[in-house]
Amino acid sequence: MGITFSARRLCAALAFTGALATGAATPAAAATQITAVMQSDIRVLDPIITTAYITRNFGYMIFDTLLGTDVQGKIHPQMLEKWDVSADGKTYTFTLRPGLKWHDGAPVTAADCVMSIKRWAAQDKMGQIMTQLMTDMKPIDAEHFSMSFSAPTDLAIRALAKTSGVPPFMMPERIARTPPTEAIKEYIGSGPFKMVTAEFKPGVQIVFEKNQDYVPRAEPPSGTAGGKVVNVDRVKWVTMPDPMTAVNALASGEIDYMEQVPYDMLPLLENQPDVKLAVLDPTGNQTVMRMNFLNPPFDNKLVRQAAMYAVDQQEVLQALVGNPKYYRTCPAIFGCGMPFESDAGADVTVKGNIEKAKALLKEAHYDPKTQPVVILQPTDLGTVKAQPIVIAQALRKAGFNVKLEAMDWQTLVSRRASMAPLDKGGWNIFSTNNVMADVIDPLRAFGVAANGKGAWFGWPDVPAIEKLRMQFALSGNPDEQRKLAAEIQQLVIDEGVLLPMGQFTVPTGYRSTLSHPVNGPISVFWGIIKSAK
């Protein structure tokens, strides 16, 4: 079937880009700017209080991390010059590299880092386990700080190199003192870009300028490691809720970069000579379903199992992606093709079984008249729009009473944090995607944490999982770690903590005037060179 541009949408694109030209003040003509449409609008700007990827991306623009991880998964110093380990393996001493400055000109100190780690660890599931094992953390002087543990472990290095979900971004001490349950009010980091606060318009744009004081590392960039060399003066993220508008704007050159091109719109760009399409993160994403343990009917384990049996990965991936080139079914909680791949629980996770789901609902005495299931459905983010619809259809076939509630992604990000009952704005199911960097082991995979109200949204309480995760944290034996990971996966599936719904990759579109994008799980704007048209 032929595909043509929509005249109405093209007009919308031209109108939008005309608005860009007449809106906020623009830089001098000589300045180089990348204009990008990211995966969604951004309203939450504190990367410690949310796992939303758009906020994580924002974090990497203005903040920096002590350690980085390259595309091969190897850990490197980033803000650090080095680290040293005591003979008993229990104490780590960290040395900051010289010349680090915050955006306000103040030097970065060890005290800043200690407070930043404390705030991050209170929110992050890997950080929480690290804190349980930690006996002391303190600044030694302005350039050095130490962390001590109750047993020999390299968990500090693994945790501080965490690239996604909630990365351990460093902030000035005064900002990091903000309670981890409250959003920060200043956006001052030490990263390669500065936020242009005066030009921030929620729902419209957010603007960054090159941090002239940033001193990149000497190594080539790879993932979140290496030299963060900024080759442009400004980066502007603009909001275009209609993806066709964004595709048209990319084709016409009104924008330079589109983080996620919808699969059904790829043919519109494949033959455009001035547009490149590339999968910048070949490890891809995992899409998952999450149930709320606090609200009926999913406070019942049998009902959670029924919902999991009802969903078929192939149906989800066909609706989400369509083209098998970009997806694969996968039973592994910690990723197919990853170090801790397992097929434990595959009979539940891959192929739907409606009859089994019906039998479990009958056994659980589920009453569809009194126990509706509220599924949150984002309408403005292409990579999470389809899953709720497929889930709803599957659950209805099994006998659930399903209510889809439509909203934009940023509203969903706020709504899923509510522990309220259904009649007061609560929820039962949402779906989302995790980059593979977030799920490669039982500690980084924040969705498998099961420590009740300290867990990720949905708040499962399964002490046996937490016990195994602690054993994993203390183990330095790869064979033992693989065994523990498989046991954790089986428990996660049995208890209905998380349902993996397959893996997929997402193409990025960018103008041919851009070159040298950095491969990895994060959309970063250092390294990119923009040439004249």
Short mmCIF file of C-alpha atoms in Angstrom, two decimals:
data_model
loop_
_atom_site.label_atom_id
_atom_site.label_comp_id
_atom_site.label_asym_id
_atom_site.label_seq_id
_atom_site.Cartn_x
_atom_site.Cartn_y
_atom_site.Cartn_z
CA MET A 1 0.00 0.00 0.00
CA GLY A 2 1.44 3.41 -0.96
CA ILE A 3 2.24 5.97 1.73
CA THR A 4 1.78 9.69 1.14
CA PHE A 5 2.37 12.75 3.28
CA SER A 6 -0.72 14.21 4.90
CA ALA A 7 -1.24 17.76 3.66
CA ARG A 8 -2.92 18.68 6.91
CA ARG A 9 -0.04 17.33 8.97
CA LEU A 10 2.54 18.96 6.70
CA CYS A 11 0.80 22.29 7.28
CA ALA A 12 0.90 21.58 11.01
CA ALA A 13 4.63 20.91 10.79
CA LEU A 14 5.25 24.15 8.90
CA ALA A 15 3.10 26.08 11.36
CA PHE A 16 4.98 24.58 14.30
CA THR A 17 8.40 25.30 12.87
CA GLY A 18 7.27 28.80 11.97
CA ALA A 19 6.42 29.22 15.61
CA LEU A 20 9.93 28.10 16.50
CA ALA A 21 11.34 30.83 14.31
CA THR A 22 9.23 33.55 15.95
CA GLY A 23 9.24 32.22 19.52
CA ALA A 24 12.02 32.43 22.10
CA ALA A 25 15.15 34.39 21.42
CA THR A 26 17.50 32.56 19.07
CA PRO A 27 21.29 32.50 19.15
CA ALA A 28 23.49 34.50 16.83
CA ALA A 29 23.59 33.29 13.24
CA ALA A 30 27.09 31.88 13.67
CA ALA A 31 26.03 29.61 16.54
CA THR A 32 25.54 25.92 15.80
CA GLN A 33 22.34 24.38 17.12
CA ILE A 34 20.84 20.90 17.00
CA THR A 35 17.04 20.90 17.16
CA ALA A 36 15.71 17.57 18.35
CA VAL A 37 12.37 15.88 18.96
CA MET A 38 12.80 13.46 21.82
CA GLN A 39 10.67 10.49 22.84
CA SER A 40 8.28 12.66 24.87
CA ASP A 41 7.71 16.02 26.44
CA ILE A 42 9.64 16.66 29.68
CA ARG A 43 8.18 18.15 32.83
CA VAL A 44 9.91 16.25 35.65
CA LEU A 45 13.49 17.61 35.77
CA ASP A 46 14.85 15.74 38.80
CA PRO A 47 16.53 12.54 37.48
CA ILE A 48 16.69 11.02 40.98
CA ILE A 49 12.96 10.95 41.74
CA THR A 50 11.80 9.21 38.55
CA THR A 51 12.86 6.40 36.23
CA ALA A 52 11.37 8.18 33.18
CA TYR A 53 13.93 7.98 30.37
CA ILE A 54 13.31 11.49 29.10
CA THR A 55 14.33 12.80 32.54
CA ARG A 56 17.34 10.47 32.55
CA ASN A 57 18.36 11.92 29.16
CA PHE A 58 18.02 15.42 30.62
CA GLY A 59 20.26 14.32 33.49
CA TYR A 60 23.04 13.30 31.12
CA MET A 61 22.92 16.70 29.45
CA ILE A 62 23.70 18.78 32.54
CA PHE A 63 25.00 16.36 35.20
CA ASP A 64 27.96 13.98 35.22
CA THR A 65 28.73 10.66 36.88
CA LEU A 66 31.72 9.35 38.79
CA LEU A 67 32.00 6.30 36.53
CA GLY A 68 30.92 5.54 32.98
CA THR A 69 30.15 2.32 31.11
CA ASP A 70 31.18 1.79 27.50
CA VAL A 71 29.16 -0.09 24.85
CA GLN A 72 30.98 -3.33 25.71
CA GLY A 73 29.85 -3.00 29.34
CA LYS A 74 33.31 -2.11 30.68
CA ILE A 75 33.47 0.38 33.55
CA HIS A 76 35.73 3.46 33.32
CA PRO A 77 36.46 6.50 35.53
CA GLN A 78 34.49 9.58 34.49
CA MET A 79 34.54 12.35 37.13
CA LEU A 80 37.00 10.16 39.00
CA GLU A 81 40.72 10.10 38.41
CA LYS A 82 40.96 6.63 40.00
CA TRP A 83 39.83 4.40 42.84
CA ASP A 84 41.78 2.20 45.24
CA VAL A 85 40.66 -0.91 47.13
CA SER A 86 41.87 -2.00 50.57
CA ALA A 87 43.60 -5.35 50.99
CA ASP A 88 40.50 -6.89 52.60
CA GLY A 89 38.25 -5.72 49.74
CA LYS A 90 35.94 -3.82 52.10
CA THR A 91 37.02 -0.17 51.64
CA TYR A 92 37.13 1.88 48.44
CA THR A 93 38.90 5.23 48.24
CA PHE A 94 37.90 7.50 45.35
CA THR A 95 39.96 10.34 43.88
CA LEU A 96 38.25 13.09 41.84
CA ARG A 97 40.01 14.28 38.72
CA PRO A 98 41.32 17.86 39.00
CA GLY A 99 39.57 20.94 37.68
CA LEU A 100 35.94 19.81 37.98
CA LYS A 101 33.53 22.75 38.31
CA TRP A 102 29.82 23.17 38.84
CA HIS A 103 27.96 25.35 36.35
CA ASP A 104 27.97 28.20 38.89
CA GLY A 105 31.79 28.14 38.96
CA ALA A 106 32.24 26.45 42.34
CA PRO A 107 34.65 23.50 42.50
CA VAL A 108 33.29 19.96 42.74
CA THR A 109 34.24 18.47 46.11
CA ALA A 110 34.14 15.06 47.74
CA ALA A 111 31.45 16.34 50.12
CA ASP A 112 29.23 17.09 47.11
CA CYS A 113 29.70 13.54 45.87
CA VAL A 114 29.00 11.91 49.24
CA MET A 115 25.72 13.80 49.62
CA SER A 116 24.75 13.05 46.00
CA ILE A 117 25.37 9.33 46.49
CA LYS A 118 23.25 9.33 49.67
CA ARG A 119 20.30 10.98 47.91
CA TRP A 120 20.57 8.70 44.87
CA ALA A 121 20.92 5.52 46.94
CA ALA A 122 17.76 6.31 48.89
CA GLN A 123 15.75 6.13 45.64
CA ASP A 124 17.58 3.60 43.47
CA LYS A 125 17.00 -0.12 44.03
CA MET A 126 20.66 -1.02 43.43
CA GLY A 127 21.69 1.86 45.67
CA GLN A 128 19.42 0.59 48.44
CA ILE A 129 21.20 -2.77 48.48
CA MET A 130 24.57 -1.00 48.43
CA THR A 131 23.47 1.06 51.45
CA GLN A 132 22.47 -2.05 53.38
CA LEU A 133 26.01 -3.41 52.99
CA MET A 134 27.77 -0.08 53.59
CA THR A 135 29.15 0.65 57.06
CA ASP A 136 30.59 4.10 56.34
CA MET A 137 30.91 6.78 53.65
CA LYS A 138 32.75 10.04 54.25
CA PRO A 139 34.82 12.78 52.62
CA ILE A 140 38.54 12.53 53.39
CA ASP A 141 39.43 15.92 51.92
CA ALA A 142 38.20 18.03 49.00
CA GLU A 143 39.38 15.52 46.38
CA HIS A 144 38.95 12.16 48.14
CA PHE A 145 36.15 10.18 49.77
CA SER A 146 35.78 6.60 50.97
CA MET A 147 33.11 3.91 51.18
CA SER A 148 33.40 0.92 53.53
CA PHE A 149 31.37 -2.29 53.54
CA SER A 150 30.62 -5.11 55.96
CA ALA A 151 32.00 -7.71 53.55
CA PRO A 152 34.33 -7.75 50.53
CA THR A 153 32.35 -6.59 47.50
CA ASP A 154 32.75 -4.61 44.29
CA LEU A 155 29.14 -3.45 44.48
CA ALA A 156 30.17 0.21 44.87
CA ILE A 157 31.83 0.16 41.45
CA ARG A 158 28.94 -1.65 39.78
CA ALA A 159 26.40 0.68 41.37
CA LEU A 160 28.19 3.96 40.63
CA ALA A 161 28.64 2.88 37.00
CA LYS A 162 24.89 2.33 36.58
CA THR A 163 23.89 4.00 33.32
CA SER A 164 20.12 4.10 33.35
CA GLY A 165 16.92 3.96 35.33
CA VAL A 166 18.15 6.25 38.10
CA PRO A 167 21.82 6.95 37.33
CA PRO A 168 23.97 8.28 40.21
CA PHE A 169 24.30 11.86 38.97
CA MET A 170 26.49 14.20 41.01
CA MET A 171 25.05 17.50 42.27
CA PRO A 172 26.27 20.33 44.49
CA GLU A 173 25.89 19.43 48.17
CA ARG A 174 23.24 22.10 48.82
CA ILE A 175 21.06 20.66 46.02
CA ALA A 176 21.72 17.05 46.97
CA ARG A 177 20.45 17.83 50.49
CA THR A 178 16.94 18.03 49.00
CA PRO A 179 14.95 15.13 50.47
CA PRO A 180 14.86 12.29 47.92
CA THR A 181 11.06 12.42 47.95
CA GLU A 182 11.06 16.07 46.85
CA ALA A 183 12.09 17.52 43.49
CA ILE A 184 15.19 19.68 43.27
CA LYS A 185 14.63 23.35 42.43
CA GLU A 186 18.04 24.21 40.95
CA TYR A 187 19.41 22.57 37.81
CA ILE A 188 23.14 23.03 38.26
CA GLY A 189 25.47 20.20 37.37
CA SER A 190 29.04 19.79 36.17
CA GLY A 191 28.14 18.13 32.86
CA PRO A 192 28.96 19.10 29.26
CA PHE A 193 25.81 21.22 28.81
CA LYS A 194 24.05 23.88 30.86
CA MET A 195 20.28 24.27 30.96
CA VAL A 196 19.09 27.65 29.65
CA THR A 197 16.49 28.13 32.37
CA ALA A 198 15.03 31.31 30.88
CA GLU A 199 14.06 29.45 27.68
CA PHE A 200 12.41 26.44 29.33
CA LYS A 201 8.75 26.21 28.33
CA PRO A 202 7.06 23.03 29.63
CA GLY A 203 5.25 21.31 26.80
CA VAL A 204 7.10 23.39 24.17
CA GLN A 205 10.88 23.33 24.51
CA ILE A 206 13.92 22.93 26.72
CA VAL A 207 17.25 24.45 25.67
CA PHE A 208 20.86 23.63 26.53
CA GLU A 209 24.09 25.48 25.81
CA LYS A 210 27.65 24.22 25.73
CA ASN A 211 29.43 24.31 29.09
CA GLN A 212 32.57 26.20 28.15
CA ASP A 213 34.27 25.20 31.42
CA TYR A 214 33.80 21.46 30.93
CA VAL A 215 37.03 19.51 30.50
CA PRO A 216 36.36 16.22 28.66
CA ARG A 217 38.37 13.09 29.29
CA ALA A 218 40.97 12.23 26.67
CA GLU A 219 39.46 8.85 25.69
CA PRO A 220 37.07 8.48 22.73
CA PRO A 221 33.38 8.47 23.68
CA SER A 222 31.59 5.14 24.07
CA GLY A 223 28.26 4.75 25.84
CA THR A 224 28.46 6.95 28.94
CA ALA A 225 32.25 6.64 29.14
CA GLY A 226 35.09 8.54 27.51
CA GLY A 227 35.42 12.14 26.39
CA LYS A 228 32.21 14.15 26.33
CA VAL A 229 33.31 16.60 23.65
CA VAL A 230 30.59 19.07 22.71
CA ASN A 231 30.88 20.27 19.10
CA VAL A 232 27.79 22.51 18.95
CA ASP A 233 26.79 25.69 20.77
CA ARG A 234 23.23 24.75 21.63
CA VAL A 235 20.78 21.87 21.69
CA LYS A 236 17.06 22.51 21.68
CA TRP A 237 14.51 19.80 22.43
CA VAL A 238 11.13 20.75 20.97
CA THR A 239 7.82 19.03 21.61
CA MET A 240 5.82 17.70 18.66
CA PRO A 241 3.04 15.47 20.01
CA ASP A 242 2.02 14.32 16.52
CA PRO A 243 4.77 12.00 15.19
CA MET A 244 3.82 12.71 11.58
CA THR A 245 4.54 16.38 12.21
CA ALA A 246 7.97 15.44 13.52
CA VAL A 247 8.69 13.11 10.58
CA ASN A 248 7.73 15.85 8.12
CA ALA A 249 9.87 18.37 10.01
CA LEU A 250 12.86 16.00 9.85
CA ALA A 251 12.36 15.39 6.14
CA SER A 252 12.16 19.13 5.43
CA GLY A 253 15.17 19.99 7.60
CA GLU A 254 13.22 22.00 10.17
CA ILE A 255 14.56 19.68 12.88
CA ASP A 256 17.87 17.81 12.91
CA TYR A 257 17.17 14.77 15.07
CA MET A 258 14.22 12.51 15.97
CA GLU A 259 15.05 10.16 18.83
CA GLN A 260 12.43 7.51 18.04
CA VAL A 261 10.94 7.16 14.55
CA PRO A 262 7.65 5.22 14.59
CA TYR A 263 7.99 1.94 12.70
CA ASP A 264 5.03 2.60 10.43
CA MET A 265 6.58 5.91 9.35
CA LEU A 266 10.02 4.55 8.45
CA PRO A 267 9.08 4.27 4.74
CA LEU A 268 8.53 8.04 4.69
CA LEU A 269 12.20 8.58 5.51
CA GLU A 270 14.01 5.58 4.00
CA ASN A 271 14.39 7.21 0.59
CA GLN A 272 15.09 10.73 1.82
CA PRO A 273 18.68 11.49 0.69
CA ASP A 274 19.27 13.97 3.51
CA VAL A 275 18.03 11.73 6.33
CA LYS A 276 19.84 8.85 8.01
CA LEU A 277 18.14 6.07 9.96
CA ALA A 278 20.16 4.09 12.49
CA VAL A 279 19.70 1.88 15.53
CA LEU A 280 22.10 3.61 17.91
CA ASP A 281 21.44 1.13 20.72
CA PRO A 282 21.78 -2.38 19.23
CA THR A 283 21.08 -4.06 22.60
CA GLY A 284 17.64 -2.48 22.48
CA ASN A 285 14.77 -2.43 24.92
CA GLN A 286 12.60 -4.78 26.91
CA THR A 287 8.88 -4.03 27.16
CA VAL A 288 7.17 -5.03 30.41
CA MET A 289 3.79 -5.14 32.16
CA ARG A 290 3.54 -4.06 35.80
CA MET A 291 0.68 -4.80 38.20
CA ASN A 292 -0.17 -2.95 41.40
CA PHE A 293 0.08 -5.27 44.43
CA LEU A 294 -1.75 -2.77 46.66
CA ASN A 295 -5.10 -2.64 44.86
CA PRO A 296 -7.58 -5.46 44.21
CA PRO A 297 -7.71 -7.66 42.24
CA PHE A 298 -3.92 -7.88 41.92
CA ASP A 299 -3.39 -8.17 45.65
CA ASN A 300 -4.27 -11.82 44.86
CA LYS A 301 -1.38 -13.90 43.47
CA LEU A 302 -3.69 -16.16 41.43
CA VAL A 303 -5.21 -13.15 39.69
CA ARG A 304 -1.74 -11.78 38.87
CA GLN A 305 -0.81 -15.14 37.38
CA ALA A 306 -4.03 -15.17 35.34
CA ALA A 307 -3.19 -11.78 33.83
CA MET A 308 0.31 -12.94 32.92
CA TYR A 309 -0.94 -16.12 31.24
CA ALA A 310 -3.42 -14.08 29.20
CA VAL A 311 -0.82 -11.89 27.47
CA ASP A 312 0.99 -13.15 24.36
CA GLN A 313 4.40 -11.63 23.52
CA GLN A 314 4.03 -12.06 19.77
CA GLU A 315 0.75 -10.14 19.79
CA VAL A 316 2.29 -7.34 21.83
CA LEU A 317 5.36 -7.05 19.59
CA GLN A 318 3.35 -7.20 16.39
CA ALA A 319 1.21 -4.30 17.59
CA LEU A 320 4.16 -2.35 18.96
CA VAL A 321 6.73 -2.93 16.22
CA GLY A 322 5.24 -4.95 13.36
CA ASN A 323 8.53 -5.56 11.55
CA PRO A 324 10.32 -8.70 12.89
CA LYS A 325 13.60 -7.05 11.92
CA TYR A 326 13.26 -4.93 15.04
CA TYR A 327 11.91 -7.39 17.64
CA ARG A 328 12.23 -10.83 19.21
CA THR A 329 10.18 -12.79 21.74
CA CYS A 330 12.18 -13.45 24.90
CA PRO A 331 11.43 -15.22 28.21
CA ALA A 332 14.43 -13.75 30.03
CA ILE A 333 13.81 -11.14 32.71
CA PHE A 334 17.48 -10.15 32.46
CA GLY A 335 17.55 -10.13 28.67
CA CYS A 336 18.04 -12.65 25.88
CA GLY A 337 21.63 -12.58 24.67
CA MET A 338 22.70 -11.10 28.02
CA PRO A 339 24.99 -12.66 30.67
CA PHE A 340 22.13 -13.79 32.94
CA GLU A 341 19.72 -15.06 30.29
CA SER A 342 17.33 -17.75 31.55
CA ASP A 343 14.16 -19.42 30.30
CA ALA A 344 12.74 -19.94 33.82
CA GLY A 345 8.98 -19.36 33.70
CA ALA A 346 8.89 -19.34 29.88
CA ASP A 347 5.55 -21.21 29.89
CA VAL A 348 4.00 -18.10 31.46
CA THR A 349 5.84 -15.29 29.73
CA VAL A 350 6.03 -16.01 26.00
CA LYS A 351 2.89 -17.67 24.64
CA GLY A 352 -0.52 -16.58 25.86
CA ASN A 353 -2.81 -19.21 27.40
CA ILE A 354 -6.34 -17.85 27.77
CA GLU A 355 -7.79 -21.11 29.07
CA LYS A 356 -5.19 -21.26 31.86
CA ALA A 357 -5.97 -17.64 32.69
CA LYS A 358 -9.69 -18.39 32.92
CA ALA A 359 -9.05 -21.37 35.20
CA LEU A 360 -6.91 -19.27 37.55
CA LEU A 361 -9.58 -16.56 37.73
CA LYS A 362 -12.16 -19.18 38.62
CA GLU A 363 -9.90 -20.59 41.32
CA ALA A 364 -9.35 -17.06 42.69
CA HIS A 365 -13.13 -16.36 42.77
CA TYR A 366 -12.56 -13.21 40.74
CA ASP A 367 -15.73 -11.11 40.36
CA PRO A 368 -15.63 -8.87 37.26
CA LYS A 369 -18.64 -6.84 38.50
CA THR A 370 -16.91 -5.65 41.66
CA GLN A 371 -13.23 -5.81 40.63
CA PRO A 372 -12.48 -3.66 37.58
CA VAL A 373 -8.95 -3.49 36.24
CA VAL A 374 -7.74 0.04 35.43
CA ILE A 375 -5.00 0.07 32.76
CA LEU A 376 -3.11 3.32 32.17
CA GLN A 377 -2.81 4.09 28.45
CA PRO A 378 -0.38 6.78 27.21
CA THR A 379 -1.43 8.40 23.94
CA ASP A 380 1.60 10.48 22.96
CA LEU A 381 4.60 8.11 23.13
CA GLY A 382 4.84 5.68 20.23
CA THR A 383 6.81 2.97 22.00
CA VAL A 384 4.27 2.55 24.83
CA LYS A 385 0.93 3.26 23.10
CA ALA A 386 0.17 -0.21 21.77
CA GLN A 387 0.91 -2.43 24.77
CA PRO A 388 -2.05 -1.34 26.97
CA ILE A 389 -4.50 -2.00 24.13
CA VAL A 390 -3.17 -5.52 23.53
CA ILE A 391 -3.11 -6.23 27.28
CA ALA A 392 -6.69 -5.02 27.62
CA GLN A 393 -7.88 -7.25 24.78
CA ALA A 394 -6.12 -10.29 26.25
CA LEU A 395 -7.47 -9.71 29.76
CA ARG A 396 -11.01 -9.26 28.47
CA LYS A 397 -10.78 -12.61 26.66
CA ALA A 398 -9.77 -14.19 29.97
CA GLY A 399 -12.76 -12.69 31.76
CA PHE A 400 -11.41 -9.51 33.33
CA ASN A 401 -13.47 -6.33 33.52
CA VAL A 402 -11.04 -3.84 31.96
CA LYS A 403 -11.10 -0.04 31.89
CA LEU A 404 -8.53 1.76 29.73
CA GLU A 405 -7.73 5.29 30.91
CA ALA A 406 -6.07 7.47 28.26
CA MET A 407 -3.55 10.18 29.18
CA ASP A 408 -0.24 11.64 28.02
CA TRP A 409 2.98 9.96 29.13
CA GLN A 410 3.97 12.65 31.61
CA THR A 411 0.60 12.32 33.34
CA LEU A 412 1.11 8.54 33.48
CA VAL A 413 4.57 9.01 35.01
CA SER A 414 2.96 11.01 37.82
CA ARG A 415 -0.12 8.79 38.14
CA ARG A 416 1.81 5.51 38.49
CA ALA A 417 3.49 6.88 41.64
CA SER A 418 0.10 6.98 43.43
CA MET A 419 -0.61 4.31 46.05
CA ALA A 420 -4.25 5.43 46.24
CA PRO A 421 -7.18 3.02 45.84
CA LEU A 422 -8.99 2.94 42.49
CA ASP A 423 -11.80 5.25 43.60
CA LYS A 424 -9.25 7.91 44.53
CA GLY A 425 -7.16 7.93 41.36
CA GLY A 426 -5.29 4.66 41.75
CA TRP A 427 -4.45 2.11 39.07
CA ASN A 428 -3.93 -1.60 38.39
CA ILE A 429 -1.63 -1.97 35.36
CA PHE A 430 0.80 0.09 33.35
CA SER A 431 3.37 -0.95 30.77
CA THR A 432 6.71 0.60 29.95
CA ASN A 433 10.04 -0.16 28.33
CA ASN A 434 13.46 -0.66 29.88
CA VAL A 435 16.72 -0.26 27.99
CA MET A 436 18.73 -3.47 28.30
CA ALA A 437 21.31 -1.62 30.41
CA ASP A 438 18.60 -1.44 33.08
CA VAL A 439 17.81 -5.16 33.21
CA ILE A 440 21.08 -7.03 32.68
CA ASP A 441 21.30 -8.37 36.24
CA PRO A 442 19.15 -8.71 39.39
CA LEU A 443 20.57 -5.54 40.93
CA ARG A 444 20.29 -3.15 37.99
CA ALA A 445 16.84 -4.50 37.09
CA PHE A 446 14.90 -2.17 39.39
CA GLY A 447 11.63 -3.84 38.36
CA VAL A 448 12.51 -7.07 40.20
CA ALA A 449 13.07 -5.37 43.55
CA ALA A 450 10.37 -6.68 45.90
CA ASN A 451 10.78 -4.75 49.13
CA GLY A 452 7.19 -3.55 49.47
CA LYS A 453 6.69 0.20 49.51
CA GLY A 454 10.41 0.67 48.90
CA ALA A 455 10.07 -1.10 45.54
CA TRP A 456 9.33 0.34 42.09
CA PHE A 457 5.76 1.40 41.27
CA GLY A 458 3.49 -1.57 41.94
CA TRP A 459 5.20 -2.21 45.28
CA PRO A 460 5.58 -6.04 45.39
CA ASP A 461 6.56 -7.46 48.77
CA VAL A 462 8.43 -10.77 48.35
CA PRO A 463 11.18 -11.18 50.99
CA ALA A 464 12.56 -14.30 49.28
CA ILE A 465 13.49 -12.23 46.22
CA GLU A 466 15.26 -9.64 48.34
CA LYS A 467 17.25 -12.36 50.12
CA LEU A 468 18.44 -13.76 46.78
CA ARG A 469 19.32 -10.30 45.46
CA MET A 470 21.49 -9.70 48.53
CA GLN A 471 23.25 -13.03 47.92
CA PHE A 472 23.83 -11.94 44.32
CA ALA A 473 25.29 -8.62 45.52
CA LEU A 474 27.82 -10.41 47.74
CA SER A 475 28.76 -13.11 45.25
CA GLY A 476 31.85 -12.78 43.12
CA ASN A 477 31.40 -16.19 41.46
CA PRO A 478 29.89 -15.96 37.93
CA ASP A 479 28.44 -19.49 38.08
CA GLU A 480 26.78 -18.81 41.42
CA GLN A 481 25.49 -15.47 40.13
CA ARG A 482 23.88 -17.17 37.10
CA LYS A 483 22.20 -19.72 39.38
CA LEU A 484 20.89 -16.98 41.67
CA ALA A 485 19.64 -14.94 38.69
CA ALA A 486 17.65 -17.93 37.40
CA GLU A 487 16.12 -18.47 40.86
CA ILE A 488 15.18 -14.80 41.08
CA GLN A 489 13.59 -14.91 37.62
CA GLN A 490 11.47 -17.92 38.58
CA LEU A 491 10.24 -16.17 41.73
CA VAL A 492 9.54 -12.93 39.85
CA ILE A 493 7.31 -14.82 37.40
CA ASP A 494 5.65 -17.02 40.05
CA GLU A 495 4.75 -14.00 42.17
CA GLY A 496 3.69 -11.78 39.27
CA VAL A 497 6.26 -9.10 40.05
CA LEU A 498 6.96 -8.24 36.40
CA LEU A 499 5.91 -9.64 33.03
CA PRO A 500 8.50 -9.37 30.22
CA MET A 501 6.74 -8.91 26.88
CA GLY A 502 9.72 -9.18 24.49
CA GLN A 503 12.67 -7.15 23.20
CA PHE A 504 12.93 -4.57 20.43
CA THR A 505 15.17 -1.91 18.95
CA VAL A 506 14.15 1.60 17.89
CA PRO A 507 15.55 3.51 14.88
CA THR A 508 16.71 7.10 15.32
CA GLY A 509 16.39 9.55 12.44
CA TYR A 510 18.78 12.45 11.88
CA ARG A 511 19.82 14.81 9.12
CA SER A 512 22.91 13.98 7.07
CA THR A 513 24.43 17.24 8.36
CA LEU A 514 24.94 15.41 11.67
CA SER A 515 27.74 12.89 12.09
CA HIS A 516 29.46 10.84 14.81
CA PRO A 517 26.47 10.09 17.06
CA VAL A 518 27.53 8.08 20.13
CA ASN A 519 26.26 4.49 20.23
CA GLY A 520 24.76 3.28 23.49
CA PRO A 521 21.56 3.06 25.52
CA ILE A 522 21.32 6.83 26.10
CA SER A 523 20.57 9.52 23.51
CA VAL A 524 23.46 11.90 24.13
CA PHE A 525 24.50 15.01 22.22
CA TRP A 526 28.20 15.16 22.93
CA GLY A 527 30.36 13.79 20.12
CA ILE A 528 27.90 14.85 17.41
CA ILE A 529 29.28 17.17 14.73
CA LYS A 530 26.94 19.41 12.72
CA SER A 531 28.21 20.53 9.34
CA ALA A 532 26.85 23.26 7.08
CA LYS A 533 24.03 22.29 4.73
#
